[in-house]
Coordinates of C-alpha atoms in Angstrom, one line a residue:
M1 CA 18.0 -7.5 9.8
P2 CA 18.7 -9.4 13.0
F3 CA 15.0 -9.5 13.9
L4 CA 14.2 -11.3 10.7
H5 CA 16.8 -14.0 11.3
R6 CA 15.3 -17.5 11.3
D7 CA 18.0 -19.7 12.9
L8 CA 17.7 -19.7 16.7
A9 CA 20.2 -21.5 18.9
K10 CA 17.6 -22.3 21.7
D11 CA 13.9 -23.0 21.9
V12 CA 11.8 -19.9 22.5
F13 CA 8.3 -20.0 24.0
M14 CA 5.7 -17.2 24.2
E15 CA 2.4 -16.5 25.8
Q16 CA -0.7 -16.6 23.7
P17 CA -1.3 -13.0 22.4
L18 CA -4.5 -11.1 22.9
G19 CA -7.0 -11.9 20.3
F20 CA -5.4 -15.4 19.6
I21 CA -6.1 -17.2 22.9
G22 CA -7.5 -20.7 22.2
P23 CA -10.8 -21.2 24.0
L24 CA -10.0 -24.9 24.7
Y25 CA -6.4 -24.3 25.8
P26 CA -6.2 -20.9 27.4
T27 CA -3.1 -21.8 29.5
H28 CA -1.0 -23.2 26.7
V29 CA 2.0 -21.4 25.2
Y30 CA 3.4 -21.1 21.7
K31 CA 6.7 -22.6 20.6
L32 CA 8.5 -20.2 18.3
D33 CA 9.0 -21.6 14.8
K34 CA 10.4 -18.4 13.0
S35 CA 11.6 -15.2 14.6
L36 CA 10.2 -11.9 13.4
Y37 CA 10.5 -9.0 15.8
S38 CA 11.8 -8.1 19.3
L39 CA 13.2 -11.5 20.4
K40 CA 16.4 -11.6 22.4
Q41 CA 17.5 -15.0 20.8
S42 CA 17.2 -13.7 17.3
P43 CA 19.8 -10.9 17.4
R44 CA 22.2 -13.3 19.1
A45 CA 21.8 -16.0 16.4
W46 CA 22.1 -13.4 13.7
Y47 CA 25.3 -11.9 15.2
T48 CA 26.9 -15.3 15.5
K49 CA 26.3 -16.1 11.9
L50 CA 27.4 -12.7 10.7
S51 CA 30.6 -12.7 12.8
N52 CA 31.5 -16.2 11.5
S53 CA 31.0 -15.1 7.9
L54 CA 33.2 -12.0 8.4
L55 CA 36.0 -14.1 10.0
Y56 CA 35.7 -16.6 7.1
L57 CA 36.1 -13.8 4.6
G58 CA 39.4 -12.6 6.2
F59 CA 38.2 -10.0 8.7
V60 CA 39.9 -10.1 12.2
T61 CA 38.3 -9.1 15.5
S62 CA 39.7 -6.0 17.2
K63 CA 41.5 -6.7 20.5
N64 CA 39.8 -3.7 22.1
D65 CA 36.3 -4.2 20.8
S66 CA 34.8 -7.6 20.0
F67 CA 32.2 -6.0 17.8
L68 CA 34.7 -4.3 15.5
F69 CA 36.0 -6.3 12.5
I70 CA 39.0 -5.3 10.5
Y71 CA 39.9 -6.2 6.9
H72 CA 43.3 -5.4 5.3
S73 CA 43.6 -5.4 1.5
S74 CA 45.9 -4.0 -1.2
Y75 CA 43.5 -1.0 -1.4
G76 CA 43.6 -0.1 2.3
L77 CA 41.7 -0.7 5.5
L78 CA 38.1 -1.6 5.9
L79 CA 36.3 -1.5 9.2
V80 CA 32.9 -3.1 10.1
L81 CA 31.3 -2.2 13.4
V82 CA 28.3 -4.3 14.5
Y83 CA 25.9 -3.3 17.3
V84 CA 22.6 -5.2 17.5
D85 CA 20.9 -4.2 14.3
D86 CA 23.2 -1.3 13.3
I87 CA 26.2 -1.9 11.0
I88 CA 28.7 0.8 10.3
V89 CA 31.2 0.3 7.4
I90 CA 34.2 2.6 7.1
G91 CA 36.9 2.5 4.4
S92 CA 40.2 4.3 4.2
H93 CA 39.1 5.9 1.0
S94 CA 35.7 7.2 -0.3
T95 CA 35.5 4.2 -2.7
Q96 CA 37.1 1.7 -0.4
V97 CA 33.8 0.1 0.5
I98 CA 32.8 -0.5 -3.1
R99 CA 36.3 -1.8 -4.0
D100 CA 36.5 -4.3 -1.2
D101 CA 33.0 -5.4 -1.7
N102 CA 33.8 -6.3 -5.3
T103 CA 37.1 -7.9 -4.3
V104 CA 35.4 -10.1 -1.7
N105 CA 32.8 -11.1 -4.3
E106 CA 35.5 -12.2 -6.8
D107 CA 37.6 -14.0 -4.2
S108 CA 34.8 -15.9 -2.5
S109 CA 35.1 -19.6 -3.0
A110 CA 32.4 -21.8 -4.4
G111 CA 29.7 -22.9 -2.0
H112 CA 29.6 -19.7 -0.1
P113 CA 27.3 -16.9 -1.0
N114 CA 28.9 -13.7 -2.2
I115 CA 28.3 -10.4 -0.4
P116 CA 25.9 -8.4 -2.6
L117 CA 26.7 -4.9 -3.7
L118 CA 24.4 -2.7 -1.7
V119 CA 24.0 0.9 -2.8
Y120 CA 21.9 3.3 -0.6
V121 CA 20.6 6.2 -2.7
S122 CA 19.5 9.5 -1.2
R123 CA 18.3 11.7 -4.0
E124 CA 18.7 15.5 -4.0
K125 CA 15.5 17.5 -3.2
R126 CA 15.0 21.2 -3.5
P127 CA 11.8 23.3 -3.0
S128 CA 12.0 24.7 -6.4
H129 CA 12.1 21.3 -8.1
P130 CA 9.2 18.8 -8.0
H131 CA 10.4 15.5 -6.6
H132 CA 7.2 13.5 -7.6
F133 CA 7.1 11.6 -4.4
K134 CA 7.4 7.8 -4.6
A135 CA 7.4 7.7 -8.5
G136 CA 10.3 10.1 -8.5
A137 CA 12.3 8.0 -6.0
L138 CA 11.7 4.8 -8.1
N139 CA 12.9 6.5 -11.2
T140 CA 16.0 7.7 -9.5
L141 CA 16.7 4.2 -8.3
L142 CA 16.0 3.0 -11.9
R143 CA 18.6 5.3 -13.3
V144 CA 21.3 4.7 -10.7
S145 CA 20.9 0.9 -10.9
G146 CA 21.1 1.2 -14.7
I147 CA 24.8 2.2 -14.6
I148 CA 25.7 -0.1 -11.7
S149 CA 24.0 -3.5 -12.3
N150 CA 21.7 -2.8 -15.2
A151 CA 19.7 -5.9 -14.3
P152 CA 17.0 -6.7 -16.8
H153 CA 14.4 -7.2 -14.0
V154 CA 13.8 -5.0 -10.9
L155 CA 12.1 -5.9 -7.6
V156 CA 10.1 -3.1 -6.0
L157 CA 9.5 -3.5 -2.3
D158 CA 8.2 -1.0 0.2
C159 CA 10.1 -0.2 3.4
D160 CA 7.5 -2.0 5.6
F161 CA 7.8 -5.3 3.6
F162 CA 10.5 -8.0 3.8
C163 CA 11.2 -11.1 1.7
N164 CA 9.7 -14.1 3.3
D165 CA 10.7 -16.6 0.6
P166 CA 14.1 -16.1 -1.1
S167 CA 13.0 -18.2 -4.0
S168 CA 10.5 -15.5 -5.1
A169 CA 13.0 -14.3 -7.7
R170 CA 13.3 -17.7 -9.2
Q171 CA 9.5 -18.0 -9.2
A172 CA 9.1 -14.7 -11.0
M173 CA 11.8 -15.6 -13.5
C174 CA 9.8 -18.8 -14.4
F175 CA 7.4 -16.3 -16.0
H176 CA 9.8 -13.6 -17.2
L177 CA 12.1 -16.2 -19.0
D178 CA 9.3 -18.3 -20.5
S179 CA 9.8 -18.0 -24.2
K180 CA 6.1 -18.1 -24.9
I181 CA 5.1 -15.0 -22.8
S182 CA 8.4 -13.2 -22.1
C183 CA 8.3 -10.8 -25.0
S184 CA 5.0 -9.3 -23.8
L185 CA 5.3 -9.7 -20.0
A186 CA 5.9 -6.5 -18.1
F187 CA 5.7 -7.6 -14.5
V188 CA 4.9 -10.4 -12.1
Q189 CA 2.8 -9.2 -9.2
F190 CA 2.8 -11.1 -5.9
P191 CA 0.0 -10.5 -3.4
Q192 CA 0.5 -8.3 -0.5
K193 CA 0.5 -10.5 2.6
F194 CA 0.8 -9.2 6.2
H195 CA 2.4 -10.7 9.3
N196 CA 0.6 -8.5 11.8
F197 CA -3.1 -8.6 10.9
S198 CA -5.5 -9.9 13.4
M199 CA -8.1 -12.6 12.8
N200 CA -10.6 -9.9 13.7
D201 CA -9.3 -7.6 11.0
I202 CA -11.5 -4.5 11.8
Y203 CA -9.6 -2.2 9.4
D204 CA -9.6 -4.6 6.5
G205 CA -5.8 -4.3 6.5
R206 CA -5.5 -7.5 4.4
L207 CA -7.1 -5.8 1.4
R208 CA -8.9 -9.0 0.8
S209 CA -11.1 -7.8 -2.0
V210 CA -8.1 -6.5 -4.0
F211 CA -5.7 -9.4 -3.7
E212 CA -8.1 -12.3 -3.4
M213 CA -10.9 -11.1 -5.8
K214 CA -9.9 -8.3 -8.2
C215 CA -6.3 -9.4 -9.0
P216 CA -7.1 -13.1 -9.7
G217 CA -10.0 -11.9 -11.8
M218 CA -7.9 -9.5 -13.9
D219 CA -5.3 -12.3 -14.3
G220 CA -7.7 -14.0 -16.6
H221 CA -7.4 -11.1 -19.1
Q222 CA -4.3 -9.0 -19.6
G223 CA -3.2 -9.4 -16.0
P224 CA -3.5 -7.6 -12.7
M225 CA -2.8 -3.9 -12.0
L226 CA 0.5 -2.8 -10.5
S227 CA 0.0 -2.6 -6.7
G228 CA 3.0 -0.5 -5.7
T229 CA 5.1 -3.2 -4.0
C230 CA 5.9 -7.0 -4.2
F231 CA 6.5 -7.1 -8.0
Y232 CA 9.3 -8.0 -10.4
I233 CA 9.1 -5.6 -13.4
K234 CA 11.0 -5.7 -16.6
R235 CA 13.3 -2.7 -17.1
A236 CA 12.6 -2.7 -20.8
A237 CA 8.9 -2.2 -20.1
L238 CA 9.7 1.0 -18.2
Y239 CA 12.1 2.2 -20.8
G240 CA 9.5 2.1 -23.6
N241 CA 10.4 1.6 -27.2
V242 CA 14.1 2.2 -26.7
G243 CA 15.2 -0.4 -29.3
E244 CA 13.6 1.6 -32.1
V245 CA 15.6 4.8 -31.3
K246 CA 19.2 4.7 -32.6
D247 CA 20.1 8.4 -32.6
P248 CA 22.1 9.2 -29.3
L249 CA 20.8 12.8 -29.3
Q250 CA 17.2 11.6 -29.4
L251 CA 18.0 9.1 -26.6
K252 CA 19.3 12.0 -24.5
Q253 CA 16.0 13.9 -25.1
Y254 CA 14.2 10.9 -23.6
F255 CA 16.7 9.7 -20.9
G256 CA 18.7 12.8 -20.0
P257 CA 22.3 13.9 -20.7
S258 CA 24.0 11.0 -18.8
N259 CA 26.4 9.3 -21.2
G260 CA 26.7 6.4 -18.7
L261 CA 22.9 5.8 -18.7
I262 CA 22.7 6.1 -22.5
K263 CA 25.5 3.6 -22.8
S264 CA 23.8 1.1 -20.4
L265 CA 20.7 1.0 -22.7
G266 CA 22.6 -1.1 -25.2
Q267 CA 24.4 -3.2 -22.7
S268 CA 23.5 -6.6 -21.4
Y269 CA 23.6 -7.6 -17.8
P270 CA 26.0 -7.4 -16.0
C271 CA 27.8 -4.1 -16.4
K272 CA 31.4 -4.1 -15.3
V273 CA 31.1 -1.8 -12.3
I274 CA 34.7 -1.6 -11.1
E275 CA 37.8 -1.8 -13.2
D276 CA 40.2 0.6 -11.4
G277 CA 40.1 3.4 -8.9
S278 CA 39.5 6.2 -11.4
F279 CA 36.4 4.5 -12.8
S280 CA 34.9 4.2 -9.3
T281 CA 35.4 7.9 -8.9
R282 CA 33.6 8.6 -12.2
L283 CA 30.9 6.1 -11.2
Q284 CA 30.3 8.0 -7.9
Q285 CA 30.1 11.3 -9.8
E286 CA 27.7 9.8 -12.4
T287 CA 25.3 8.4 -9.8
Q288 CA 25.2 11.7 -8.0
F289 CA 24.4 13.4 -11.3
L290 CA 21.6 10.9 -12.0
A291 CA 20.1 11.4 -8.5
S292 CA 20.2 15.2 -8.7
C293 CA 16.9 17.1 -8.5
S294 CA 17.3 18.8 -11.9
Y295 CA 18.3 15.7 -14.0
E296 CA 14.8 15.0 -15.3
E297 CA 14.3 18.5 -16.7
H298 CA 13.5 18.5 -20.4
T299 CA 13.4 14.7 -20.5
K300 CA 10.6 12.1 -20.8
W301 CA 11.1 10.7 -17.3
G302 CA 7.6 10.4 -15.7
E303 CA 5.9 11.1 -19.0
E304 CA 6.9 8.2 -21.2
I305 CA 9.9 6.7 -19.4
G306 CA 9.9 5.0 -16.0
F307 CA 7.1 5.3 -13.4
L308 CA 4.6 7.9 -14.4
Y309 CA 3.9 11.2 -12.6
N310 CA 0.4 12.1 -13.6
S311 CA -1.0 10.8 -10.4
V312 CA 0.1 10.2 -6.7
L313 CA -1.1 6.7 -7.3
E314 CA 1.8 6.0 -9.6
D315 CA 1.4 2.2 -9.4
Y316 CA -2.1 2.1 -10.8
F317 CA -1.4 4.7 -13.5
T318 CA 1.9 3.1 -14.6
G319 CA 0.3 -0.4 -14.8
F320 CA -2.6 1.0 -16.7
I321 CA -0.4 2.6 -19.3
L322 CA 1.7 -0.5 -19.7
H323 CA -1.4 -2.5 -20.4
C324 CA -2.5 0.1 -22.9
K325 CA 0.8 -0.3 -24.7
G326 CA 0.2 -4.0 -25.1
W327 CA 2.2 -5.4 -22.2
N328 CA 0.7 -8.2 -20.1
S329 CA 1.2 -9.0 -16.4
I330 CA 1.0 -12.1 -14.2
Y331 CA -0.5 -12.6 -10.8
Y332 CA 1.2 -15.3 -8.8
S333 CA 0.1 -16.3 -5.3
P334 CA 2.3 -19.1 -4.0
P335 CA 1.3 -21.2 -1.0
R336 CA 4.2 -19.7 1.0
P337 CA 3.9 -15.8 0.9
A338 CA 6.8 -14.4 -1.0
F339 CA 6.7 -11.1 0.9
L340 CA 5.3 -10.0 4.2
G341 CA 4.5 -6.5 5.3
T342 CA 2.9 -4.5 8.1
A343 CA -0.8 -3.9 7.7
T344 CA -2.5 -0.8 9.0
S345 CA -3.5 -1.3 12.6
N346 CA -5.2 1.9 13.5
L347 CA -8.0 4.1 12.0
N348 CA -5.8 7.1 11.3
D349 CA -3.4 5.2 8.9
T350 CA -6.3 3.5 7.2
L351 CA -8.0 6.8 6.5
V352 CA -4.8 8.6 5.4
Q353 CA -4.1 5.7 3.0
G354 CA -7.6 5.7 1.6
R355 CA -7.6 9.4 1.0
R356 CA -4.4 9.3 -1.0
W357 CA -5.6 6.3 -3.1
Y358 CA -8.9 7.9 -4.1
C359 CA -7.3 11.2 -4.9
G360 CA -4.8 9.4 -7.2
L361 CA -7.6 7.5 -8.9
L362 CA -9.5 10.7 -9.8
Q363 CA -6.4 12.4 -11.0
V364 CA -6.2 9.6 -13.7
T365 CA -10.0 9.8 -14.3
F366 CA -10.0 13.5 -15.0
S367 CA -6.9 13.4 -17.2
R368 CA -6.7 12.5 -20.9
F369 CA -5.9 8.9 -19.8
C370 CA -9.4 8.4 -18.4
P371 CA -9.7 4.5 -18.3
P372 CA -13.2 4.1 -19.7
I373 CA -12.3 6.1 -22.8
Y374 CA -8.5 5.9 -23.2
G375 CA -8.3 2.2 -22.2
L376 CA -11.3 1.0 -24.1
L377 CA -9.5 1.7 -27.4
R378 CA -6.1 0.2 -26.4
M379 CA -6.8 -3.0 -24.4
S380 CA -9.4 -5.7 -24.1
F381 CA -12.9 -4.7 -23.2
L382 CA -13.0 -6.6 -19.9
E383 CA -9.6 -5.4 -18.8
S384 CA -10.6 -1.8 -19.5
M385 CA -13.8 -2.3 -17.5
C386 CA -11.7 -3.5 -14.5
Y387 CA -9.6 -0.3 -14.6
A388 CA -12.7 1.8 -15.2
H389 CA -14.4 0.3 -12.1
L390 CA -11.4 1.3 -10.0
A391 CA -11.1 4.7 -11.6
L392 CA -14.8 5.6 -11.1
N393 CA -15.1 4.0 -7.6
P394 CA -14.4 7.3 -5.8
F395 CA -17.8 8.6 -6.9
S396 CA -19.5 6.0 -4.7
S397 CA -18.7 8.1 -1.7
F398 CA -21.0 10.8 -2.8
C399 CA -23.8 8.2 -3.3
L400 CA -23.3 6.9 0.2
W401 CA -23.5 10.4 1.6
C402 CA -26.9 10.8 -0.1
L403 CA -28.0 7.4 1.2
A404 CA -27.0 8.2 4.7
T405 CA -28.7 11.6 4.9
I406 CA -31.6 12.2 2.5
P407 CA -33.9 9.2 3.5
Q408 CA -33.2 10.0 7.2
L409 CA -34.0 13.7 6.8
C410 CA -37.3 12.8 5.1
L411 CA -38.1 10.2 7.8
L412 CA -37.8 12.9 10.5
N413 CA -40.2 15.1 8.5
G414 CA -42.6 12.2 7.8
I415 CA -42.0 12.2 4.1
P416 CA -41.9 8.6 2.6
I417 CA -39.5 8.1 -0.3
Y418 CA -39.7 4.3 -0.7
P419 CA -42.7 2.2 -1.6
K420 CA -45.1 1.0 1.1
A421 CA -44.2 -2.3 2.8
S422 CA -47.4 -3.7 1.4
D423 CA -46.6 -2.6 -2.2
S424 CA -45.0 -5.1 -4.6
W425 CA -42.3 -2.6 -5.5
F426 CA -41.1 -2.8 -1.9
V427 CA -40.0 -6.3 -2.7
I428 CA -37.8 -5.1 -5.5
F429 CA -36.1 -2.5 -3.4
S430 CA -35.5 -5.0 -0.7
F431 CA -34.2 -7.6 -3.2
V432 CA -31.6 -5.1 -4.5
F433 CA -30.4 -4.1 -1.0
F434 CA -30.2 -7.6 0.4
S435 CA -28.7 -9.2 -2.8
S436 CA -25.8 -6.8 -2.6
L437 CA -25.1 -7.8 1.0
L438 CA -25.4 -11.5 0.2
K439 CA -23.1 -11.2 -2.9
H440 CA -20.5 -9.6 -0.6
L441 CA -21.0 -12.3 2.0
K442 CA -20.6 -15.0 -0.8
D443 CA -17.3 -13.3 -1.9
V444 CA -16.0 -13.3 1.6
H445 CA -16.9 -16.9 2.2
S446 CA -15.3 -18.0 -1.1
T447 CA -12.0 -16.6 0.1
G448 CA -12.1 -18.3 3.5
G449 CA -13.7 -15.4 5.4
S450 CA -16.3 -15.6 8.1
V451 CA -19.5 -13.7 8.8
Q452 CA -17.6 -11.5 11.2
T453 CA -15.1 -10.7 8.4
W454 CA -18.1 -9.7 6.2
W455 CA -19.5 -7.5 8.9
N456 CA -16.1 -5.8 9.5
E457 CA -15.7 -5.1 5.8
E458 CA -19.2 -3.6 5.6
R459 CA -18.3 -1.3 8.5
I460 CA -14.9 -0.1 7.4
W461 CA -16.1 0.4 3.8
M462 CA -18.8 2.7 5.2
M463 CA -16.4 4.5 7.5
K464 CA -13.9 5.0 4.7
S465 CA -16.4 6.0 2.1
I466 CA -17.9 8.9 4.1
T467 CA -14.5 10.1 5.4
S468 CA -11.2 9.4 3.6
H469 CA -12.8 8.4 0.2
F470 CA -15.0 11.5 0.3
Y471 CA -12.0 13.8 1.1
G472 CA -9.8 12.0 -1.4
S473 CA -12.4 12.5 -4.1
L474 CA -12.7 16.2 -3.3
D475 CA -8.9 16.5 -3.4
G476 CA -8.8 14.8 -6.8
I477 CA -11.5 17.1 -8.2
L478 CA -9.9 20.3 -6.9
K479 CA -6.5 19.3 -8.2
S480 CA -7.9 18.4 -11.6
V481 CA -9.3 22.0 -11.9
G482 CA -6.1 23.6 -10.7
M483 CA -7.4 24.5 -7.2
G484 CA -5.0 22.3 -5.3
E485 CA -1.5 20.8 -5.3
A486 CA -0.6 17.2 -5.3
S487 CA 0.3 15.8 -1.9
F488 CA 1.6 12.4 -0.9
T489 CA 1.1 11.7 2.8
P490 CA 2.7 8.3 3.7
T491 CA 1.2 6.1 6.4
N492 CA 3.0 6.0 9.7
K493 CA 5.5 3.1 9.8
A494 CA 6.1 3.3 13.5
I495 CA 4.1 0.9 15.6
Q496 CA 2.7 1.9 19.0
D497 CA 2.0 -0.9 21.5
D498 CA -1.3 0.5 22.8
Q499 CA -2.6 0.7 19.2
V500 CA -1.6 -2.8 18.5
K501 CA -3.3 -4.0 21.7
L502 CA -6.6 -2.4 20.7
Y503 CA -6.3 -3.8 17.2
Q504 CA -5.7 -7.3 18.4
M505 CA -8.7 -7.0 20.7
G506 CA -10.9 -5.9 17.9
I507 CA -11.4 -2.4 19.4
F508 CA -11.3 0.7 17.2
D509 CA -8.7 3.4 17.9
F510 CA -10.3 6.7 17.0
R511 CA -7.1 8.8 17.5
T512 CA -7.2 10.7 14.2
S513 CA -7.7 14.2 13.0
T514 CA -11.0 16.0 13.7
V515 CA -11.4 16.7 10.0
L516 CA -11.5 12.9 9.3
L517 CA -13.4 11.9 12.3
A518 CA -16.1 14.5 12.5
P519 CA -18.1 13.5 9.3
L520 CA -18.3 9.9 10.5
V521 CA -19.5 10.8 14.0
T522 CA -21.9 13.4 12.6
L523 CA -23.6 10.9 10.3
V524 CA -23.9 8.3 13.0
I525 CA -25.5 10.8 15.4
F526 CA -27.8 12.0 12.7
N527 CA -29.0 8.4 11.9
M528 CA -29.5 7.8 15.7
I529 CA -31.7 10.9 15.8
S530 CA -33.5 9.8 12.7
L531 CA -34.1 6.3 14.0
V532 CA -35.5 7.5 17.4
G533 CA -37.6 10.2 15.7
G534 CA -38.9 7.7 13.0
V535 CA -39.9 5.1 15.6
G536 CA -41.6 7.8 17.7
R537 CA -43.5 9.0 14.7
V538 CA -44.7 5.5 13.8
M539 CA -45.8 4.9 17.4
V540 CA -47.8 8.1 17.5
A541 CA -49.1 8.4 13.9
G542 CA -49.2 4.7 13.0
C543 CA -47.5 5.1 9.6
C544 CA -45.2 2.1 9.7
D545 CA -46.3 0.8 6.3
K546 CA -45.0 4.0 4.7
L547 CA -41.8 4.6 6.6
L548 CA -40.5 1.0 7.2
G549 CA -37.8 1.2 4.5
Q550 CA -36.4 4.4 5.9
I551 CA -36.5 3.2 9.5
F552 CA -34.7 0.0 8.6
L553 CA -32.0 1.9 6.7
S554 CA -31.3 4.1 9.7
F555 CA -31.2 1.1 11.9
F556 CA -28.8 -0.7 9.6
I557 CA -26.4 2.2 9.5
V558 CA -26.5 2.6 13.3
A559 CA -26.0 -1.1 13.8
V560 CA -23.0 -1.3 11.5
N561 CA -21.4 1.7 13.2
Y562 CA -22.0 0.6 16.7
P563 CA -18.3 0.9 17.6
V564 CA -18.6 4.7 16.9
I565 CA -21.5 4.9 19.5
E566 CA -19.4 2.8 21.9
G567 CA -16.5 5.2 21.4
M568 CA -18.6 8.2 22.1
I569 CA -20.5 7.0 25.2
L570 CA -19.1 3.8 26.8
R571 CA -15.3 3.9 26.4
R572 CA -12.9 5.8 28.6
D573 CA -9.5 4.7 27.2
K574 CA -7.2 6.8 25.0
G575 CA -8.6 5.4 21.8
R576 CA -12.1 6.7 22.5
I577 CA -13.8 9.5 20.5
P578 CA -12.8 12.8 22.1
P579 CA -15.8 14.6 23.8
S580 CA -15.0 17.7 21.8
V581 CA -15.4 15.8 18.5
A582 CA -18.7 14.3 19.8
L583 CA -20.1 17.7 20.7
L584 CA -19.0 19.3 17.4
S585 CA -20.6 16.4 15.5
L586 CA -23.8 16.8 17.6
A587 CA -23.9 20.5 16.7
L588 CA -23.3 19.7 13.0
S589 CA -26.1 17.1 13.1
M590 CA -28.6 19.5 14.5
L591 CA -27.6 22.2 12.1
F592 CA -28.1 19.9 9.1
L593 CA -31.4 18.7 10.6
I594 CA -32.8 22.2 11.0
S595 CA -31.5 23.5 7.7
G596 CA -32.6 20.4 5.8
S597 CA -36.1 20.5 7.4
M598 CA -36.5 24.2 6.4
V599 CA -35.6 23.3 2.8
L600 CA -38.1 20.4 2.7
M601 CA -40.9 22.5 4.2
S602 CA -40.4 25.5 2.0

């Protein structure tokens, strides 16, 4: 909280960070316009504003501790202890905090913002009960908020995002309250923007192709997919066709046995949260019941109600089903980013994230909700093709594995698989290859990117395809046939200074697991061997016309993945490729070369 405070009492200047040093003015400094993180002036300004607000609302400062604020009311005593970015609130009764928060809201005079009712929910988890990862947590919040505020619209925001523009709610409501589209509008999706990405974004942390190409394109049909964060969604869309069900017993079969939640279904915002002390006690007991691990048993939560559980990629699956039910969505990208988050700034987080996404996509593909089949009958053709493209994209990793191994293996054994360079068919093969690269370059340029951005995206796409996407696809296939269990590995939210420094300098940090790193290094080494062997064969045998296509393909893969070669041979920092991984990959390359050659020669 304090580190996001924007009002600073004094001017703050900072040196130019690595990767952002202006070539014409290398000695200049930046004047801070808005504080984000780790600035001494920001907590001071935030504390001053907070303390003034507490004193205005009737709190008094303790004589023994200037950071302790005391509030006396008819209900008892309320203590607020503030230390840097930590706030401890203590009441004389278990419901004191809720009571006094409500009292302060009602007593606040016009012109001063009310203190919002903040409820922290920690749901119950037990090994014997599936908790369904993020989707289960969202459904718990949906139930608890239903008996507290019952707001008709819900903002979903990941823990590594913050609100950059408070007017985002009003912007979203311009769509949700529009009488022409409101009845069919499920959610308003804002793009994911990041405050920490480098201009030399080597990991494609911006997800440019998704939020600057795919989402605007889908917005021309039924709307964009759900992206997991930065969206305002209508509660009624997640509740399904509740208005058609009148029988309370049937409602309990869908929503569970909570009378408070069933009652909230027919209420309009706002609910009366606090009437007297006994109601607050019942409220606390009811919320604990709704957050219990066994509440969803024998209900439709995760199947027809709330965020759906069929995939670890709950956002994609839930958005897909909403569109199949006839709901629409809106993609809105304002000039000022509504939300800012933290982009992945190291290779490990990038690969872990990609593995989970591709596993989730294949879980949907191999279910009865397969987008090319299920979606084609329930939504527009073009919208279903957009979902089908995403759902089937994991299979491209297997194609890339073939492209990075089979031509190279044949090259080492002198077997041409492409037309001769003098053959007219060679022009067609070359056209297909280069047109795909030029199409990608055009897309990057149309969204304000550079040639360097295009090259970085080509590299990280190749890296992710043969590592995390390949493993994610295998996970999805194994889980679909019952040979694996669903897993949800979140990305690391902690930021390490040395990793950030490498990222800002455009240098890869290869500190990740051997399982993820070894396939990448193995293929790069194998293509290096293929390139050297192919060039040597051409120089000796003079068969350049037959093997030119395969030699160029090996050269292209080696050139794109030059940072891997640099990490193996030239670097000595902590982010280099460990020698043990390089040796293991070399052994795997030789094993594949020998076994593959034996198969080709047999």
